[in-house]
mmCIF file of C-alpha atoms and ligand atoms in Angstrom:
data_model
loop_
_atom_site.group_PDB
_atom_site.id
_atom_site.type_symbol
_atom_site.label_atom_id
_atom_site.label_comp_id
_atom_site.label_asym_id
_atom_site.label_seq_id
_atom_site.Cartn_x
_atom_site.Cartn_y
_atom_site.Cartn_z
ATOM 1 C CA MET A 1 -19.391 -3.841 -0.534
ATOM 2 C CA ARG A 2 -19.442 -5.793 -5.177
ATOM 3 C CA ASP A 3 -16.621 -6.876 -6.019
ATOM 4 C CA LEU A 4 -13.568 -4.857 -7.876
ATOM 5 C CA ASP A 5 -12.388 -6.922 -10.496
ATOM 6 C CA ASP A 6 -16.223 -6.907 -11.257
ATOM 7 C CA VAL A 7 -16.922 -3.405 -11.061
ATOM 8 C CA LEU A 8 -13.526 -2.335 -13.835
ATOM 9 C CA ARG A 9 -14.993 -5.508 -16.093
ATOM 10 C CA GLU A 10 -18.256 -3.764 -16.186
ATOM 11 C CA ALA A 11 -16.790 -0.707 -16.373
ATOM 12 C CA LEU A 12 -13.944 -0.752 -18.868
ATOM 13 C CA PRO A 13 -15.342 -3.494 -21.707
ATOM 14 C CA ALA A 14 -13.369 -1.275 -24.285
ATOM 15 C CA SER A 15 -10.127 -2.152 -21.842
ATOM 16 C CA THR A 16 -8.883 -5.067 -24.005
ATOM 17 C CA THR A 17 -8.002 -2.926 -26.689
ATOM 18 C CA SER A 18 -4.676 -1.759 -28.575
ATOM 19 C CA ALA A 19 -5.227 1.296 -28.116
ATOM 20 C CA ALA A 20 -6.022 0.295 -24.044
ATOM 21 C CA ARG A 21 -2.860 -2.048 -24.638
ATOM 22 C CA ARG A 22 -0.352 0.753 -25.495
ATOM 23 C CA ALA A 23 -2.062 3.398 -22.445
ATOM 24 C CA THR A 24 -0.849 0.366 -20.916
ATOM 25 C CA GLU A 25 2.872 0.030 -22.037
ATOM 26 C CA SER A 26 3.353 3.606 -22.073
ATOM 27 C CA LEU A 27 1.566 3.381 -18.304
ATOM 28 C CA ARG A 28 4.152 0.771 -17.169
ATOM 29 C CA ASP A 29 7.575 2.607 -19.294
ATOM 30 C CA THR A 30 6.698 5.606 -16.627
ATOM 31 C CA TYR A 31 6.405 3.580 -13.686
ATOM 32 C CA ARG A 32 9.987 1.506 -14.323
ATOM 33 C CA SER A 33 12.033 3.954 -15.514
ATOM 34 C CA GLY A 34 12.238 4.828 -11.270
ATOM 35 C CA ALA A 35 11.949 8.932 -12.223
ATOM 36 C CA PRO A 36 9.242 11.495 -11.031
ATOM 37 C CA PRO A 37 7.057 11.783 -14.388
ATOM 38 C CA ARG A 38 7.574 14.735 -15.292
ATOM 39 C CA GLU A 39 3.983 15.393 -16.235
ATOM 40 C CA LEU A 40 1.279 13.483 -14.883
ATOM 41 C CA ALA A 41 1.793 10.447 -15.378
ATOM 42 C CA ILE A 42 -2.585 9.187 -15.687
ATOM 43 C CA ALA A 43 -2.710 12.961 -18.556
ATOM 44 C CA ASP A 44 -6.291 10.548 -20.382
ATOM 45 C CA ASP A 45 -9.031 8.351 -19.399
ATOM 46 C CA GLU A 46 -7.800 5.886 -21.323
ATOM 47 C CA ARG A 47 -4.573 5.381 -19.565
ATOM 48 C CA ALA A 48 -6.980 6.443 -16.404
ATOM 49 C CA ALA A 49 -8.741 3.321 -17.293
ATOM 50 C CA ALA A 50 -5.402 1.432 -18.001
ATOM 51 C CA TYR A 51 -4.217 2.558 -14.575
ATOM 52 C CA ALA A 52 -7.883 1.399 -13.025
ATOM 53 C CA ALA A 53 -7.355 -1.922 -15.008
ATOM 54 C CA TYR A 54 -3.987 -3.256 -14.497
ATOM 55 C CA ARG A 55 -2.687 -1.188 -11.398
ATOM 56 C CA MET A 56 -5.528 -0.514 -8.979
ATOM 57 C CA PRO A 57 -5.873 -4.190 -8.537
ATOM 58 C CA ALA A 58 -2.926 -4.259 -6.817
ATOM 59 C CA THR A 59 -2.411 -1.474 -5.430
ATOM 60 C CA ARG A 60 -5.979 -1.598 -3.750
ATOM 61 C CA ALA A 61 -4.178 -4.741 -2.049
ATOM 62 C CA ALA A 62 -0.791 -3.481 -0.503
ATOM 63 C CA ILE A 63 -2.852 -0.703 1.382
ATOM 64 C CA ALA A 64 -5.259 -2.806 2.360
ATOM 65 C CA ARG A 65 -2.660 -5.342 3.684
ATOM 66 C CA THR A 66 -1.076 -2.376 4.853
ATOM 67 C CA LEU A 67 -4.450 -1.255 6.569
ATOM 68 C CA ALA A 68 -4.444 -4.823 8.322
ATOM 69 C CA GLU A 69 -1.221 -3.359 10.756
ATOM 70 C CA LEU A 70 -2.949 -1.163 12.013
ATOM 71 C CA PRO A 71 -4.283 -2.335 16.052
ATOM 72 C CA GLU A 72 -7.938 -2.284 16.907
ATOM 73 C CA ASP A 73 -7.690 0.295 19.964
ATOM 74 C CA VAL A 74 -7.000 2.582 17.331
ATOM 75 C CA PRO A 75 -10.312 4.235 17.100
ATOM 76 C CA PRO A 76 -11.583 4.111 14.279
ATOM 77 C CA PRO A 77 -11.392 6.646 11.618
ATOM 78 C CA ARG A 78 -14.656 9.093 10.827
ATOM 79 C CA ILE A 79 -13.006 11.286 7.868
ATOM 80 C CA HIS A 80 -10.512 9.388 5.478
ATOM 81 C CA LEU A 81 -8.405 11.605 3.433
ATOM 82 C CA ASP A 82 -6.778 9.493 0.279
ATOM 83 C CA LEU A 83 -3.450 12.364 -1.210
ATOM 84 C CA GLY A 84 -2.960 11.876 -4.639
ATOM 85 C CA GLY A 85 -5.460 8.999 -4.644
ATOM 86 C CA GLY A 86 -6.260 8.447 -8.734
ATOM 87 C CA THR A 87 -8.461 5.902 -8.876
ATOM 88 C CA GLY A 88 -9.628 5.749 -5.601
ATOM 89 C CA ALA A 89 -7.685 2.235 -4.892
ATOM 90 C CA ALA A 90 -7.083 3.366 -1.321
ATOM 91 C CA VAL A 91 -10.907 3.962 -0.808
ATOM 92 C CA TRP A 92 -12.268 0.525 -1.731
ATOM 93 C CA ALA A 93 -9.308 -0.858 1.074
ATOM 94 C CA VAL A 94 -10.105 1.617 3.433
ATOM 95 C CA HIS A 95 -13.751 0.434 2.567
ATOM 96 C CA ALA A 96 -14.194 -2.611 2.853
ATOM 97 C CA ARG A 97 -12.723 -2.153 6.838
ATOM 98 C CA TRP A 98 -15.304 0.972 7.836
ATOM 99 C CA PRO A 99 -18.255 0.752 5.808
ATOM 100 C CA GLN A 100 -19.199 4.205 7.528
ATOM 101 C CA VAL A 101 -16.387 6.817 6.375
ATOM 102 C CA HIS A 102 -16.321 9.639 4.504
ATOM 103 C CA SER A 103 -13.571 9.469 2.075
ATOM 104 C CA ARG A 104 -11.522 12.842 0.455
ATOM 105 C CA VAL A 105 -9.567 12.240 -2.340
ATOM 106 C CA LEU A 106 -7.100 14.480 -3.213
ATOM 107 C CA ASP A 107 -5.177 14.423 -6.599
ATOM 108 C CA ALA A 108 -4.421 16.574 -10.499
ATOM 109 C CA SER A 109 -5.230 14.051 -12.795
ATOM 110 C CA ALA A 110 -9.461 15.284 -13.166
ATOM 111 C CA PRO A 111 -9.668 11.770 -15.695
ATOM 112 C CA ALA A 112 -8.496 9.714 -12.863
ATOM 113 C CA LEU A 113 -11.203 11.794 -10.731
ATOM 114 C CA ALA A 114 -14.089 11.040 -13.206
ATOM 115 C CA LEU A 115 -13.555 7.316 -13.346
ATOM 116 C CA GLY A 116 -12.804 6.968 -10.073
ATOM 117 C CA ARG A 117 -16.050 8.543 -8.808
ATOM 118 C CA ARG A 118 -17.152 6.684 -11.764
ATOM 119 C CA LEU A 119 -16.221 3.262 -9.586
ATOM 120 C CA ALA A 120 -17.386 4.095 -6.650
ATOM 121 C CA LEU A 121 -20.871 4.662 -7.557
ATOM 122 C CA GLY A 122 -20.703 1.336 -9.101
ATOM 123 C CA SER A 123 -19.482 -0.274 -5.508
ATOM 124 C CA ASP A 124 -23.389 -0.910 -4.793
ATOM 125 C CA ASP A 125 -21.896 0.458 -1.537
ATOM 126 C CA ALA A 126 -23.526 3.684 -0.163
ATOM 127 C CA GLY A 127 -20.079 4.429 1.871
ATOM 128 C CA LEU A 128 -17.683 4.462 -1.047
ATOM 129 C CA ALA A 129 -20.435 6.378 -3.646
ATOM 130 C CA ALA A 130 -20.693 9.674 -1.258
ATOM 131 C CA THR A 131 -16.738 9.465 -1.055
ATOM 132 C CA THR A 132 -15.995 13.186 -2.720
ATOM 133 C CA TRP A 133 -12.871 13.533 -5.902
ATOM 134 C CA GLU A 134 -11.443 17.120 -5.605
ATOM 135 C CA GLN A 135 -8.894 18.126 -8.423
ATOM 136 C CA VAL A 136 -5.888 19.411 -5.864
ATOM 137 C CA ARG A 137 -2.538 19.722 -6.527
ATOM 138 C CA LEU A 138 -0.762 18.617 -4.008
ATOM 139 C CA ALA A 139 2.610 21.894 -3.985
ATOM 140 C CA ALA A 140 5.277 22.996 -1.563
ATOM 141 C CA GLY A 141 4.458 25.170 1.814
ATOM 142 C CA VAL A 142 0.427 22.918 1.052
ATOM 143 C CA ALA A 143 -1.936 22.040 4.448
ATOM 144 C CA LEU A 144 -4.202 20.121 4.307
ATOM 145 C CA PRO A 145 -7.752 18.904 5.882
ATOM 146 C CA ALA A 146 -8.973 17.929 9.577
ATOM 147 C CA THR A 147 -9.007 14.661 8.894
ATOM 148 C CA ASP A 148 -8.162 11.357 11.172
ATOM 149 C CA LEU A 149 -6.594 8.853 8.710
ATOM 150 C CA THR A 150 -4.611 9.933 6.089
ATOM 151 C CA THR A 151 -3.721 7.581 2.706
ATOM 152 C CA VAL A 152 -0.054 8.549 1.210
ATOM 153 C CA SER A 153 -0.245 5.941 -1.345
ATOM 154 C CA TYR A 154 2.150 5.405 -3.942
ATOM 155 C CA LEU A 155 2.333 9.575 -4.591
ATOM 156 C CA LEU A 156 5.492 10.689 -3.001
ATOM 157 C CA GLY A 157 7.784 8.898 -5.831
ATOM 158 C CA GLU A 158 6.010 11.085 -8.453
ATOM 159 C CA LEU A 159 7.163 13.974 -6.764
ATOM 160 C CA PRO A 160 10.336 15.861 -6.204
ATOM 161 C CA ALA A 161 11.805 15.406 -2.113
ATOM 162 C CA ALA A 162 11.091 19.047 -1.107
ATOM 163 C CA VAL A 163 7.345 18.500 -1.711
ATOM 164 C CA ALA A 164 6.703 14.862 -0.332
ATOM 165 C CA GLY A 165 8.492 16.460 2.973
ATOM 166 C CA ASP A 166 5.752 18.943 2.482
ATOM 167 C CA VAL A 167 3.252 16.203 2.283
ATOM 168 C CA VAL A 168 3.980 14.169 4.560
ATOM 169 C CA ASP A 169 3.861 17.017 7.200
ATOM 170 C CA ALA A 170 1.295 18.442 6.076
ATOM 171 C CA ALA A 171 -0.814 14.663 6.674
ATOM 172 C CA LEU A 172 0.563 13.988 9.785
ATOM 173 C CA ALA A 173 -0.532 18.101 11.247
ATOM 174 C CA ALA A 174 -4.813 17.130 9.940
ATOM 175 C CA SER A 175 -4.689 13.516 10.584
ATOM 176 C CA SER A 176 -5.945 12.889 14.402
ATOM 177 C CA THR A 177 -5.429 9.031 14.088
ATOM 178 C CA SER A 178 -3.117 7.809 11.347
ATOM 179 C CA VAL A 179 -1.030 7.920 8.523
ATOM 180 C CA LEU A 180 -0.627 5.332 6.127
ATOM 181 C CA VAL A 181 2.408 5.480 3.361
ATOM 182 C CA VAL A 182 2.901 2.892 0.281
ATOM 183 C CA GLU A 183 5.204 2.533 -2.171
ATOM 184 C CA PRO A 184 7.314 0.258 -4.804
ATOM 185 C CA GLY A 185 8.663 -1.802 -3.474
ATOM 186 C CA THR A 186 12.482 -0.360 -4.742
ATOM 187 C CA PRO A 187 15.112 1.133 -3.024
ATOM 188 C CA ARG A 188 13.479 3.601 -4.229
ATOM 189 C CA GLY A 189 10.200 3.006 -2.884
ATOM 190 C CA TYR A 190 11.646 2.345 0.290
ATOM 191 C CA ALA A 191 13.989 4.474 0.041
ATOM 192 C CA ALA A 192 10.603 7.426 0.874
ATOM 193 C CA VAL A 193 9.177 5.323 2.734
ATOM 194 C CA LEU A 194 12.428 5.721 5.514
ATOM 195 C CA ALA A 195 11.916 10.383 4.508
ATOM 196 C CA ALA A 196 8.112 9.604 6.033
ATOM 197 C CA ARG A 197 9.081 7.468 9.108
ATOM 198 C CA ASP A 198 11.622 9.956 9.837
ATOM 199 C CA ARG A 199 9.124 12.774 9.523
ATOM 200 C CA ALA A 200 6.771 10.882 11.639
ATOM 201 C CA LEU A 201 9.116 9.950 14.627
ATOM 202 C CA ALA A 202 10.175 14.526 14.620
ATOM 203 C CA ALA A 203 6.865 14.958 15.102
ATOM 204 C CA GLY A 204 6.237 12.792 17.988
ATOM 205 C CA TRP A 205 4.338 9.998 16.149
ATOM 206 C CA ARG A 206 4.576 5.699 16.801
ATOM 207 C CA ILE A 207 5.970 3.266 14.467
ATOM 208 C CA VAL A 208 2.843 0.695 13.889
ATOM 209 C CA ALA A 209 4.486 -1.494 11.313
ATOM 210 C CA PRO A 210 7.131 -3.033 9.276
ATOM 211 C CA CYS A 211 9.423 -1.465 12.099
ATOM 212 C CA PRO A 212 9.002 -2.950 15.354
ATOM 213 C CA HIS A 213 11.387 -0.024 16.920
ATOM 214 C CA ALA A 214 12.063 3.662 16.859
ATOM 215 C CA GLY A 215 16.187 3.120 16.285
ATOM 216 C CA PRO A 216 17.821 3.871 12.884
ATOM 217 C CA CYS A 217 16.899 1.606 9.964
ATOM 218 C CA PRO A 218 19.514 -1.301 10.927
ATOM 219 C CA LEU A 219 19.370 -3.074 6.812
ATOM 220 C CA THR A 220 22.068 -2.139 5.413
ATOM 221 C CA ALA A 221 23.216 -0.734 1.834
ATOM 222 C CA GLY A 222 21.829 -2.856 -1.090
ATOM 223 C CA ASP A 223 19.065 -4.272 0.393
ATOM 224 C CA TRP A 224 15.681 -2.596 1.590
ATOM 225 C CA CYS A 225 12.805 -3.154 3.259
ATOM 226 C CA HIS A 226 9.096 -4.402 1.754
ATOM 227 C CA ALA A 227 6.775 -6.872 1.696
ATOM 228 C CA ALA A 228 4.540 -8.493 -0.880
ATOM 229 C CA VAL A 229 0.522 -9.647 -1.112
ATOM 230 C CA ARG A 230 -0.235 -11.863 -3.891
ATOM 231 C CA LEU A 231 -3.143 -10.940 -5.309
ATOM 232 C CA THR A 232 -5.196 -13.051 -8.370
ATOM 233 C CA ARG A 233 -5.475 -12.278 -11.750
ATOM 234 C CA SER A 234 -8.684 -10.958 -13.928
ATOM 235 C CA SER A 235 -8.880 -11.808 -16.706
ATOM 236 C CA LEU A 236 -9.379 -7.902 -17.538
ATOM 237 C CA HIS A 237 -5.866 -8.036 -16.323
ATOM 238 C CA ARG A 238 -4.624 -11.282 -18.003
ATOM 239 C CA ARG A 239 -5.482 -9.484 -20.663
ATOM 240 C CA LEU A 240 -4.212 -6.560 -20.744
ATOM 241 C CA LYS A 241 -0.359 -7.504 -19.512
ATOM 242 C CA SER A 242 -0.550 -10.320 -21.777
ATOM 243 C CA GLY A 243 0.345 -12.973 -19.713
ATOM 244 C CA ASP A 244 -1.009 -15.603 -18.230
ATOM 245 C CA LEU A 245 -0.360 -16.311 -14.631
ATOM 246 C CA GLY A 246 -3.080 -16.446 -11.930
ATOM 247 C CA HIS A 247 -1.696 -14.160 -9.873
ATOM 248 C CA GLU A 248 0.335 -11.989 -9.146
ATOM 249 C CA ASP A 249 2.875 -10.757 -6.096
ATOM 250 C CA GLU A 250 2.348 -7.041 -5.200
ATOM 251 C CA LYS A 251 5.720 -5.977 -4.407
ATOM 252 C CA PHE A 252 5.327 -2.112 -1.737
ATOM 253 C CA SER A 253 8.055 -0.529 1.338
ATOM 254 C CA TYR A 254 4.886 0.133 4.165
ATOM 255 C CA LEU A 255 4.788 2.705 7.106
ATOM 256 C CA ALA A 256 2.087 2.428 9.084
ATOM 257 C CA VAL A 257 1.801 5.149 12.202
ATOM 258 C CA VAL A 258 -0.014 6.423 15.199
ATOM 259 C CA ALA A 259 -0.739 9.793 16.445
ATOM 260 C CA PRO A 260 0.775 10.026 20.104
ATOM 261 C CA GLY A 261 -2.311 9.174 22.696
ATOM 262 C CA ALA A 262 -4.243 7.722 19.819
ATOM 263 C CA GLY A 263 -3.932 3.694 20.581
ATOM 264 C CA ASP A 264 -2.626 2.233 23.504
ATOM 265 C CA MET A 265 -0.456 -0.107 21.755
ATOM 266 C CA ALA A 266 0.352 -2.987 23.971
ATOM 267 C CA GLY A 267 0.967 -6.530 23.578
ATOM 268 C CA GLU A 268 4.202 -8.195 23.383
ATOM 269 C CA PRO A 269 6.941 -6.896 21.315
ATOM 270 C CA ALA A 270 7.194 -8.190 18.085
ATOM 271 C CA GLY A 271 10.437 -8.930 15.219
ATOM 272 C CA ARG A 272 8.869 -8.450 11.531
ATOM 273 C CA VAL A 273 9.718 -11.167 9.304
ATOM 274 C CA LEU A 274 12.010 -9.205 6.639
ATOM 275 C CA ARG A 275 11.820 -12.291 4.074
ATOM 276 C CA HIS A 276 10.131 -15.710 2.770
ATOM 277 C CA PRO A 277 11.192 -18.020 5.547
ATOM 278 C CA LEU A 278 13.756 -20.465 4.896
ATOM 279 C CA THR A 279 12.135 -24.569 5.475
ATOM 280 C CA ARG A 280 14.680 -27.262 5.385
ATOM 281 C CA LYS A 281 13.558 -30.750 7.632
ATOM 282 C CA GLY A 282 12.313 -30.627 10.362
ATOM 283 C CA LEU A 283 14.120 -26.704 11.021
ATOM 284 C CA VAL A 284 12.993 -22.668 10.310
ATOM 285 C CA GLN A 285 15.162 -20.193 8.836
ATOM 286 C CA LEU A 286 13.079 -17.087 10.296
ATOM 287 C CA ARG A 287 14.979 -13.020 9.026
ATOM 288 C CA LEU A 288 13.756 -10.746 11.874
ATOM 289 C CA CYS A 289 14.379 -6.865 11.943
ATOM 290 C CA THR A 290 13.940 -7.175 15.760
ATOM 291 C CA PRO A 291 12.907 -4.169 19.006
ATOM 292 C CA GLU A 292 16.040 -3.786 19.735
ATOM 293 C CA GLY A 293 16.939 -2.549 16.512
ATOM 294 C CA GLY A 294 18.329 -4.821 14.716
ATOM 295 C CA VAL A 295 18.839 -7.954 12.654
ATOM 296 C CA ARG A 296 19.069 -11.109 13.204
ATOM 297 C CA ASP A 297 18.289 -15.236 12.066
ATOM 298 C CA GLU A 298 16.761 -17.037 13.748
ATOM 299 C CA ILE A 299 16.314 -20.622 13.846
ATOM 300 C CA VAL A 300 13.348 -22.849 14.619
ATOM 301 C CA SER A 301 13.176 -26.006 15.471
ATOM 302 C CA LYS A 302 10.762 -28.848 15.680
ATOM 303 C CA ARG A 303 11.750 -29.895 18.964
ATOM 304 C CA GLN A 304 10.796 -26.653 19.996
ATOM 305 C CA GLY A 305 6.916 -27.552 19.182
ATOM 306 C CA GLU A 306 3.756 -24.495 19.825
ATOM 307 C CA ARG A 307 6.810 -21.862 18.329
ATOM 308 C CA TYR A 308 7.745 -24.404 15.982
ATOM 309 C CA ARG A 309 4.472 -24.958 14.017
ATOM 310 C CA ARG A 310 3.717 -21.131 14.741
ATOM 311 C CA ALA A 311 6.974 -19.853 12.679
ATOM 312 C CA ARG A 312 5.900 -22.331 10.221
ATOM 313 C CA GLU A 313 2.661 -21.022 9.702
ATOM 314 C CA THR A 314 4.713 -17.160 9.462
ATOM 315 C CA GLY A 315 4.873 -15.780 5.807
ATOM 316 C CA TRP A 316 7.634 -12.496 4.691
ATOM 317 C CA GLY A 317 6.005 -9.644 6.420
ATOM 318 C CA ASP A 318 4.684 -11.493 9.095
ATOM 319 C CA THR A 319 5.553 -9.851 12.957
ATOM 320 C CA PHE A 320 7.196 -13.599 14.797
ATOM 321 C CA THR A 321 7.486 -12.874 18.539
HETATM 322 C C1 SAM B 1 1.193 6.067 -9.182
HETATM 323 S S1 SAM B 1 -0.416 6.461 -8.985
HETATM 324 C C2 SAM B 1 -1.198 5.964 -7.311
HETATM 325 C C3 SAM B 1 -2.800 6.497 -7.467
HETATM 326 C C4 SAM B 1 -3.774 5.921 -5.951
HETATM 327 N N1 SAM B 1 -2.845 6.151 -4.539
HETATM 328 C C5 SAM B 1 -3.231 4.384 -5.839
HETATM 329 O O1 SAM B 1 -2.712 4.114 -4.292
HETATM 330 O O2 SAM B 1 -3.483 3.440 -6.265
HETATM 331 C C6 SAM B 1 0.056 9.148 -8.832
HETATM 332 C C7 SAM B 1 -0.978 9.673 -7.591
HETATM 333 O O3 SAM B 1 -0.614 10.754 -7.753
HETATM 334 C C8 SAM B 1 -1.474 11.664 -8.066
HETATM 335 N N2 SAM B 1 -0.398 13.002 -8.785
HETATM 336 C C9 SAM B 1 0.533 12.906 -8.502
HETATM 337 N N3 SAM B 1 1.574 13.956 -8.532
HETATM 338 C C10 SAM B 1 0.753 14.716 -7.138
HETATM 339 C C11 SAM B 1 0.329 15.688 -6.729
HETATM 340 N N4 SAM B 1 1.390 17.306 -7.096
HETATM 341 N N5 SAM B 1 -0.624 16.545 -6.711
HETATM 342 C C12 SAM B 1 -1.879 15.929 -6.276
HETATM 343 N N6 SAM B 1 -2.035 14.259 -6.382
HETATM 344 C C13 SAM B 1 -1.381 14.506 -8.058
HETATM 345 C C14 SAM B 1 -1.694 11.079 -10.496
HETATM 346 O O4 SAM B 1 -2.622 11.979 -10.602
HETATM 347 C C15 SAM B 1 -1.738 9.848 -9.864
HETATM 348 O O5 SAM B 1 -3.282 9.820 -9.333
#
C-alpha cells in the first residue's frame, strides 16, 4: 500500500491555493464551533479536498491507534463497514492491519465519497481499491447490512443525539465481532463516546479499550477521557495550516468493543493511563483508570526495578499492570 501522504499530494495538486486555504478554514471553523453542522460540512469538491488534506491523516492515525487495541484473538474481519466514512480514513487504517478485508463506506456526502474512491484507487492496494462507496444518509431507525467490523469515526458529533443512538444500536446489531467509535478528544466527543458505551454494554458487548472495567466512568465533572496520537505533518499539511511545526498531536476519545463470544480476552487486568506520566528523578507518577472502576495515582520508584523500567516506557493512553 502506498503512503497516504504521497497519494494525497498527487491527488490534490491544487490544494495549497488560497481557495483551498479558505475551504480549510471554513471546515476548521465548523469543527471548532463544537455544534453539529446544520448542513453537511463536506459540501463540495473543494471542501472534500480540504478535509482530506487537513484532517484525514490525523483521523486515520487516531483510528489506527484505536484498532491496535483490538486483541489478536478477535477473528480478522472479512467485511468492514465504515459509517460516515467520508474520504475513507478508516479504510486506510483497517487495510493496513487486514489487507484482505472488504470495506464498504457509507456517507451522505457525494464529494467526500468520490474523493475517497480516487484516493483508494491511488493506493496501489487491490483490497483498498476494491472498497465500495455508497451514498447513504444515516437517520433515525437506520438498519445496516451485516458486517464483521464497524468503524464510526468523527461522525456521532455531527448527528442529533437520537440519531447517533440509533446509529450505534444499528452498528452493534449488524456487526459480528467489533465496533470502534472515535470522536474528537473534547468533552463533547467524550460524551458521545460515553453514550455509545452505555448502549454497547446494554447490548451485552465487552469493552476492550480504553476502559478497564464495565462500571460507570469514574472521571469527575470537568474531566474527560481522551488519548493522543502524534503524527508527522506532511509539507502539504504544513502549507495548508500555515504552520511550521513538523508534527501534530491528534487528541481523540474512543471506544473499542467486541461482540459477545468474539475473542476470549483473557489476560491480566490492566489500568489505563489517563494523563501524560509525570517523571521526577527516580520516580514516575501514573494516573490510572483501574480495573476496579476507580482512578488512582500510582508512584513507581526506581527501587522497583523492572516495574520502574516499564513505567518509564509507558505513555498516555497505554495500559499498565
Ligand atoms: C468529520 S467527517 C469524518 C469522516 C471520516 N469518518 C474520518 O474519520 O475522517 C464526518 C462525515 O460524516 C458524514 N455525515 C454526517 N452526517 C451524516 C449522515 N446523517 N449520514 C451519513 N453521513 C453523514 C459527513 O458527510 C462526513 O463525511
